[in-house]
Amino acid sequence: MASLHFCSECNNLLYPKADPGRRIMVYACRICSEEELGENKCVYRNDLLTVTKEQVGITTDLGSDPTLAHSNITCPHCGQDDAVFYQDQSKRKETRMILFFVCTKCNHSFTDPSLPQDNRPDTS
């Protein structure tokens, strides 16, 4: 469990710092040169690799949003010929223009059926 450490000289917060010469972790004051040996020898490194895929997100009431553009694309769920659409907002190096459609009748979310199956994002 992490706890706060304070400098015995100036009462400021001590920050964890690596001492490469001694190969240990110390708590060091940023104001004065005071250092304390770290009691907890465990240092954590948490590398997260996040693989993102385009997702529809929250589509509640998008069909009735007057600010979104409409398209005459047919809904695969109910057959209605009116849907609003919006662009994918993912932040990735490779940017593709993925349009998501939401049926104005049944609120079903879908992508353009003319996209190849392997290029379609997850709409569930």
PDB file of N, CA, C and O in Angstrom, residues 74-116:
ATOM      1  N   THR A  74     -31.134   1.866 -46.167  1.00  0.00           N
ATOM      2  CA  THR A  74     -32.140   0.980 -45.596  1.00  0.00           C
ATOM      3  C   THR A  74     -31.606   0.284 -44.351  1.00  0.00           C
ATOM      4  O   THR A  74     -30.514  -0.278 -44.356  1.00  0.00           O
ATOM      5  N   CYS A  75     -32.386   0.307 -43.298  1.00  0.00           N
ATOM      6  CA  CYS A  75     -32.030  -0.357 -42.040  1.00  0.00           C
ATOM      7  C   CYS A  75     -32.142  -1.873 -42.227  1.00  0.00           C
ATOM      8  O   CYS A  75     -33.192  -2.357 -42.658  1.00  0.00           O
ATOM      9  N   PRO A  76     -31.086  -2.632 -41.910  1.00  0.00           N
ATOM     10  CA  PRO A  76     -31.157  -4.083 -42.059  1.00  0.00           C
ATOM     11  C   PRO A  76     -32.054  -4.741 -41.018  1.00  0.00           C
ATOM     12  O   PRO A  76     -32.433  -5.898 -41.165  1.00  0.00           O
ATOM     13  N   HIS A  77     -32.441  -3.996 -39.988  1.00  0.00           N
ATOM     14  CA  HIS A  77     -33.243  -4.570 -38.902  1.00  0.00           C
ATOM     15  C   HIS A  77     -34.742  -4.432 -39.161  1.00  0.00           C
ATOM     16  O   HIS A  77     -35.492  -5.385 -39.008  1.00  0.00           O
ATOM     17  N   CYS A  78     -35.186  -3.230 -39.588  1.00  0.00           N
ATOM     18  CA  CYS A  78     -36.632  -3.020 -39.753  1.00  0.00           C
ATOM     19  C   CYS A  78     -37.036  -2.613 -41.172  1.00  0.00           C
ATOM     20  O   CYS A  78     -38.222  -2.547 -41.477  1.00  0.00           O
ATOM     21  N   GLY A  79     -36.066  -2.290 -42.052  1.00  0.00           N
ATOM     22  CA  GLY A  79     -36.389  -1.935 -43.428  1.00  0.00           C
ATOM     23  C   GLY A  79     -36.693  -0.468 -43.649  1.00  0.00           C
ATOM     24  O   GLY A  79     -36.984  -0.058 -44.780  1.00  0.00           O
ATOM     25  N   GLN A  80     -36.651   0.361 -42.622  1.00  0.00           N
ATOM     26  CA  GLN A  80     -36.898   1.806 -42.747  1.00  0.00           C
ATOM     27  C   GLN A  80     -35.820   2.425 -43.649  1.00  0.00           C
ATOM     28  O   GLN A  80     -34.652   2.053 -43.591  1.00  0.00           O
ATOM     29  N   ASP A  81     -36.222   3.375 -44.501  1.00  0.00           N
ATOM     30  CA  ASP A  81     -35.298   4.012 -45.432  1.00  0.00           C
ATOM     31  C   ASP A  81     -34.789   5.367 -44.939  1.00  0.00           C
ATOM     32  O   ASP A  81     -34.460   6.240 -45.739  1.00  0.00           O
ATOM     33  N   ASP A  82     -34.715   5.569 -43.633  1.00  0.00           N
ATOM     34  CA  ASP A  82     -34.218   6.829 -43.092  1.00  0.00           C
ATOM     35  C   ASP A  82     -33.320   6.523 -41.897  1.00  0.00           C
ATOM     36  O   ASP A  82     -33.720   5.829 -40.964  1.00  0.00           O
ATOM     37  N   ALA A  83     -32.105   7.038 -41.943  1.00  0.00           N
ATOM     38  CA  ALA A  83     -31.163   6.843 -40.846  1.00  0.00           C
ATOM     39  C   ALA A  83     -30.284   8.078 -40.724  1.00  0.00           C
ATOM     40  O   ALA A  83     -30.002   8.754 -41.704  1.00  0.00           O
ATOM     41  N   VAL A  84     -29.890   8.394 -39.503  1.00  0.00           N
ATOM     42  CA  VAL A  84     -28.911   9.458 -39.287  1.00  0.00           C
ATOM     43  C   VAL A  84     -27.531   8.811 -39.290  1.00  0.00           C
ATOM     44  O   VAL A  84     -27.397   7.607 -39.057  1.00  0.00           O
ATOM     45  N   PHE A  85     -26.510   9.594 -39.593  1.00  0.00           N
ATOM     46  CA  PHE A  85     -25.167   9.019 -39.589  1.00  0.00           C
ATOM     47  C   PHE A  85     -24.175   9.978 -38.966  1.00  0.00           C
ATOM     48  O   PHE A  85     -24.392  11.184 -38.906  1.00  0.00           O
ATOM     49  N   TYR A  86     -23.089   9.398 -38.461  1.00  0.00           N
ATOM     50  CA  TYR A  86     -22.006  10.171 -37.868  1.00  0.00           C
ATOM     51  C   TYR A  86     -20.701   9.434 -38.116  1.00  0.00           C
ATOM     52  O   TYR A  86     -20.702   8.247 -38.439  1.00  0.00           O
ATOM     53  N   GLN A  87     -19.592  10.132 -37.956  1.00  0.00           N
ATOM     54  CA  GLN A  87     -18.280   9.569 -38.263  1.00  0.00           C
ATOM     55  C   GLN A  87     -17.625   9.019 -37.007  1.00  0.00           C
ATOM     56  O   GLN A  87     -17.827   9.512 -35.903  1.00  0.00           O
ATOM     57  N   ASP A  88     -16.791   8.004 -37.201  1.00  0.00           N
ATOM     58  CA  ASP A  88     -16.008   7.411 -36.131  1.00  0.00           C
ATOM     59  C   ASP A  88     -15.121   8.471 -35.483  1.00  0.00           C
ATOM     60  O   ASP A  88     -14.492   9.256 -36.182  1.00  0.00           O
ATOM     61  N   GLN A  89     -15.041   8.482 -34.150  1.00  0.00           N
ATOM     62  CA  GLN A  89     -14.256   9.475 -33.441  1.00  0.00           C
ATOM     63  C   GLN A  89     -13.046   8.871 -32.727  1.00  0.00           C
ATOM     64  O   GLN A  89     -12.540   9.437 -31.767  1.00  0.00           O
ATOM     65  N   SER A  90     -12.570   7.706 -33.178  1.00  0.00           N
ATOM     66  CA  SER A  90     -11.428   7.090 -32.506  1.00  0.00           C
ATOM     67  C   SER A  90     -10.158   7.868 -32.808  1.00  0.00           C
ATOM     68  O   SER A  90     -10.004   8.454 -33.865  1.00  0.00           O
ATOM     69  N   LYS A  91      -9.251   7.858 -31.851  1.00  0.00           N
ATOM     70  CA  LYS A  91      -7.985   8.580 -31.985  1.00  0.00           C
ATOM     71  C   LYS A  91      -6.879   7.561 -32.236  1.00  0.00           C
ATOM     72  O   LYS A  91      -6.320   6.995 -31.329  1.00  0.00           O
ATOM     73  N   ARG A  92      -6.576   7.321 -33.498  1.00  0.00           N
ATOM     74  CA  ARG A  92      -5.552   6.344 -33.852  1.00  0.00           C
ATOM     75  C   ARG A  92      -4.662   6.939 -34.920  1.00  0.00           C
ATOM     76  O   ARG A  92      -5.015   7.887 -35.596  1.00  0.00           O
ATOM     77  N   LYS A  93      -3.496   6.332 -35.102  1.00  0.00           N
ATOM     78  CA  LYS A  93      -2.562   6.827 -36.116  1.00  0.00           C
ATOM     79  C   LYS A  93      -3.163   6.691 -37.501  1.00  0.00           C
ATOM     80  O   LYS A  93      -3.097   7.594 -38.312  1.00  0.00           O
ATOM     81  N   GLU A  94      -3.732   5.532 -37.767  1.00  0.00           N
ATOM     82  CA  GLU A  94      -4.368   5.329 -39.068  1.00  0.00           C
ATOM     83  C   GLU A  94      -5.812   5.784 -38.942  1.00  0.00           C
ATOM     84  O   GLU A  94      -6.561   5.291 -38.135  1.00  0.00           O
ATOM     85  N   THR A  95      -6.183   6.750 -39.713  1.00  0.00           N
ATOM     86  CA  THR A  95      -7.552   7.245 -39.609  1.00  0.00           C
ATOM     87  C   THR A  95      -8.316   6.849 -40.852  1.00  0.00           C
ATOM     88  O   THR A  95      -7.899   7.128 -41.968  1.00  0.00           O
ATOM     89  N   ARG A  96      -9.394   6.155 -40.620  1.00  0.00           N
ATOM     90  CA  ARG A  96     -10.290   5.797 -41.713  1.00  0.00           C
ATOM     91  C   ARG A  96     -11.613   6.491 -41.460  1.00  0.00           C
ATOM     92  O   ARG A  96     -11.997   6.695 -40.325  1.00  0.00           O
ATOM     93  N   MET A  97     -12.288   6.812 -42.509  1.00  0.00           N
ATOM     94  CA  MET A  97     -13.596   7.443 -42.348  1.00  0.00           C
ATOM     95  C   MET A  97     -14.657   6.356 -42.284  1.00  0.00           C
ATOM     96  O   MET A  97     -15.079   5.833 -43.307  1.00  0.00           O
ATOM     97  N   ILE A  98     -15.033   6.000 -41.079  1.00  0.00           N
ATOM     98  CA  ILE A  98     -16.077   5.004 -40.866  1.00  0.00           C
ATOM     99  C   ILE A  98     -17.357   5.751 -40.507  1.00  0.00           C
ATOM    100  O   ILE A  98     -17.372   6.540 -39.563  1.00  0.00           O
ATOM    101  N   LEU A  99     -18.413   5.514 -41.249  1.00  0.00           N
ATOM    102  CA  LEU A  99     -19.697   6.123 -40.942  1.00  0.00           C
ATOM    103  C   LEU A  99     -20.566   5.108 -40.219  1.00  0.00           C
ATOM    104  O   LEU A  99     -20.688   3.960 -40.646  1.00  0.00           O
ATOM    105  N   PHE A 100     -21.144   5.537 -39.111  1.00  0.00           N
ATOM    106  CA  PHE A 100     -22.103   4.732 -38.381  1.00  0.00           C
ATOM    107  C   PHE A 100     -23.489   5.287 -38.657  1.00  0.00           C
ATOM    108  O   PHE A 100     -23.695   6.504 -38.656  1.00  0.00           O
ATOM    109  N   PHE A 101     -24.432   4.392 -38.890  1.00  0.00           N
ATOM    110  CA  PHE A 101     -25.809   4.780 -39.158  1.00  0.00           C
ATOM    111  C   PHE A 101     -26.683   4.324 -38.000  1.00  0.00           C
ATOM    112  O   PHE A 101     -26.453   3.260 -37.437  1.00  0.00           O
ATOM    113  N   VAL A 102     -27.696   5.133 -37.681  1.00  0.00           N
ATOM    114  CA  VAL A 102     -28.676   4.779 -36.656  1.00  0.00           C
ATOM    115  C   VAL A 102     -30.048   4.987 -37.259  1.00  0.00           C
ATOM    116  O   VAL A 102     -30.378   6.085 -37.719  1.00  0.00           O
ATOM    117  N   CYS A 103     -30.835   3.924 -37.262  1.00  0.00           N
ATOM    118  CA  CYS A 103     -32.186   3.977 -37.832  1.00  0.00           C
ATOM    119  C   CYS A 103     -33.048   4.934 -37.012  1.00  0.00           C
ATOM    120  O   CYS A 103     -33.039   4.896 -35.782  1.00  0.00           O
ATOM    121  N   THR A 104     -33.820   5.787 -37.708  1.00  0.00           N
ATOM    122  CA  THR A 104     -34.683   6.742 -37.014  1.00  0.00           C
ATOM    123  C   THR A 104     -35.950   6.079 -36.465  1.00  0.00           C
ATOM    124  O   THR A 104     -36.605   6.642 -35.607  1.00  0.00           O
ATOM    125  N   LYS A 105     -36.259   4.876 -36.931  1.00  0.00           N
ATOM    126  CA  LYS A 105     -37.465   4.186 -36.469  1.00  0.00           C
ATOM    127  C   LYS A 105     -37.171   3.263 -35.273  1.00  0.00           C
ATOM    128  O   LYS A 105     -37.834   3.340 -34.251  1.00  0.00           O
ATOM    129  N   CYS A 106     -36.150   2.383 -35.408  1.00  0.00           N
ATOM    130  CA  CYS A 106     -35.914   1.365 -34.372  1.00  0.00           C
ATOM    131  C   CYS A 106     -34.618   1.575 -33.582  1.00  0.00           C
ATOM    132  O   CYS A 106     -34.292   0.777 -32.709  1.00  0.00           O
ATOM    133  N   ASN A 107     -33.847   2.627 -33.897  1.00  0.00           N
ATOM    134  CA  ASN A 107     -32.573   2.939 -33.227  1.00  0.00           C
ATOM    135  C   ASN A 107     -31.513   1.862 -33.391  1.00  0.00           C
ATOM    136  O   ASN A 107     -30.578   1.780 -32.603  1.00  0.00           O
ATOM    137  N   HIS A 108     -31.636   1.024 -34.416  1.00  0.00           N
ATOM    138  CA  HIS A 108     -30.627   0.001 -34.688  1.00  0.00           C
ATOM    139  C   HIS A 108     -29.379   0.668 -35.263  1.00  0.00           C
ATOM    140  O   HIS A 108     -29.469   1.512 -36.138  1.00  0.00           O
ATOM    141  N   SER A 109     -28.197   0.281 -34.757  1.00  0.00           N
ATOM    142  CA  SER A 109     -26.933   0.838 -35.236  1.00  0.00           C
ATOM    143  C   SER A 109     -26.316  -0.110 -36.243  1.00  0.00           C
ATOM    144  O   SER A 109     -26.274  -1.313 -36.020  1.00  0.00           O
ATOM    145  N   PHE A 110     -25.812   0.455 -37.347  1.00  0.00           N
ATOM    146  CA  PHE A 110     -25.192  -0.378 -38.372  1.00  0.00           C
ATOM    147  C   PHE A 110     -24.222   0.461 -39.184  1.00  0.00           C
ATOM    148  O   PHE A 110     -24.180   1.682 -39.064  1.00  0.00           O
ATOM    149  N   THR A 111     -23.406  -0.221 -39.981  1.00  0.00           N
ATOM    150  CA  THR A 111     -22.477   0.466 -40.874  1.00  0.00           C
ATOM    151  C   THR A 111     -22.941   0.246 -42.299  1.00  0.00           C
ATOM    152  O   THR A 111     -23.875  -0.513 -42.557  1.00  0.00           O
ATOM    153  N   ASP A 112     -22.269   0.879 -43.218  1.00  0.00           N
ATOM    154  CA  ASP A 112     -22.611   0.760 -44.628  1.00  0.00           C
ATOM    155  C   ASP A 112     -22.466  -0.696 -45.067  1.00  0.00           C
ATOM    156  O   ASP A 112     -21.393  -1.283 -44.940  1.00  0.00           O
ATOM    157  N   PRO A 113     -23.538  -1.311 -45.573  1.00  0.00           N
ATOM    158  CA  PRO A 113     -23.461  -2.710 -45.987  1.00  0.00           C
ATOM    159  C   PRO A 113     -22.531  -2.940 -47.177  1.00  0.00           C
ATOM    160  O   PRO A 113     -22.130  -4.072 -47.443  1.00  0.00           O
ATOM    161  N   SER A 114     -22.132  -1.883 -47.880  1.00  0.00           N
ATOM    162  CA  SER A 114     -21.230  -2.060 -49.012  1.00  0.00           C
ATOM    163  C   SER A 114     -19.769  -2.224 -48.568  1.00  0.00           C
ATOM    164  O   SER A 114     -18.914  -2.555 -49.380  1.00  0.00           O
ATOM    165  N   LEU A 115     -19.469  -1.989 -47.268  1.00  0.00           N
ATOM    166  CA  LEU A 115     -18.119  -2.216 -46.750  1.00  0.00           C
ATOM    167  C   LEU A 115     -17.813  -3.705 -46.755  1.00  0.00           C
ATOM    168  O   LEU A 115     -18.670  -4.508 -46.432  1.00  0.00           O
ATOM    169  N   PRO A 116     -16.584  -4.093 -47.096  1.00  0.00           N
ATOM    170  CA  PRO A 116     -16.210  -5.507 -46.987  1.00  0.00           C
ATOM    171  C   PRO A 116     -16.347  -5.979 -45.539  1.00  0.00           C
ATOM    172  O   PRO A 116     -16.129  -5.202 -44.614  1.00  0.00           O
TER     173      PRO A 116
END
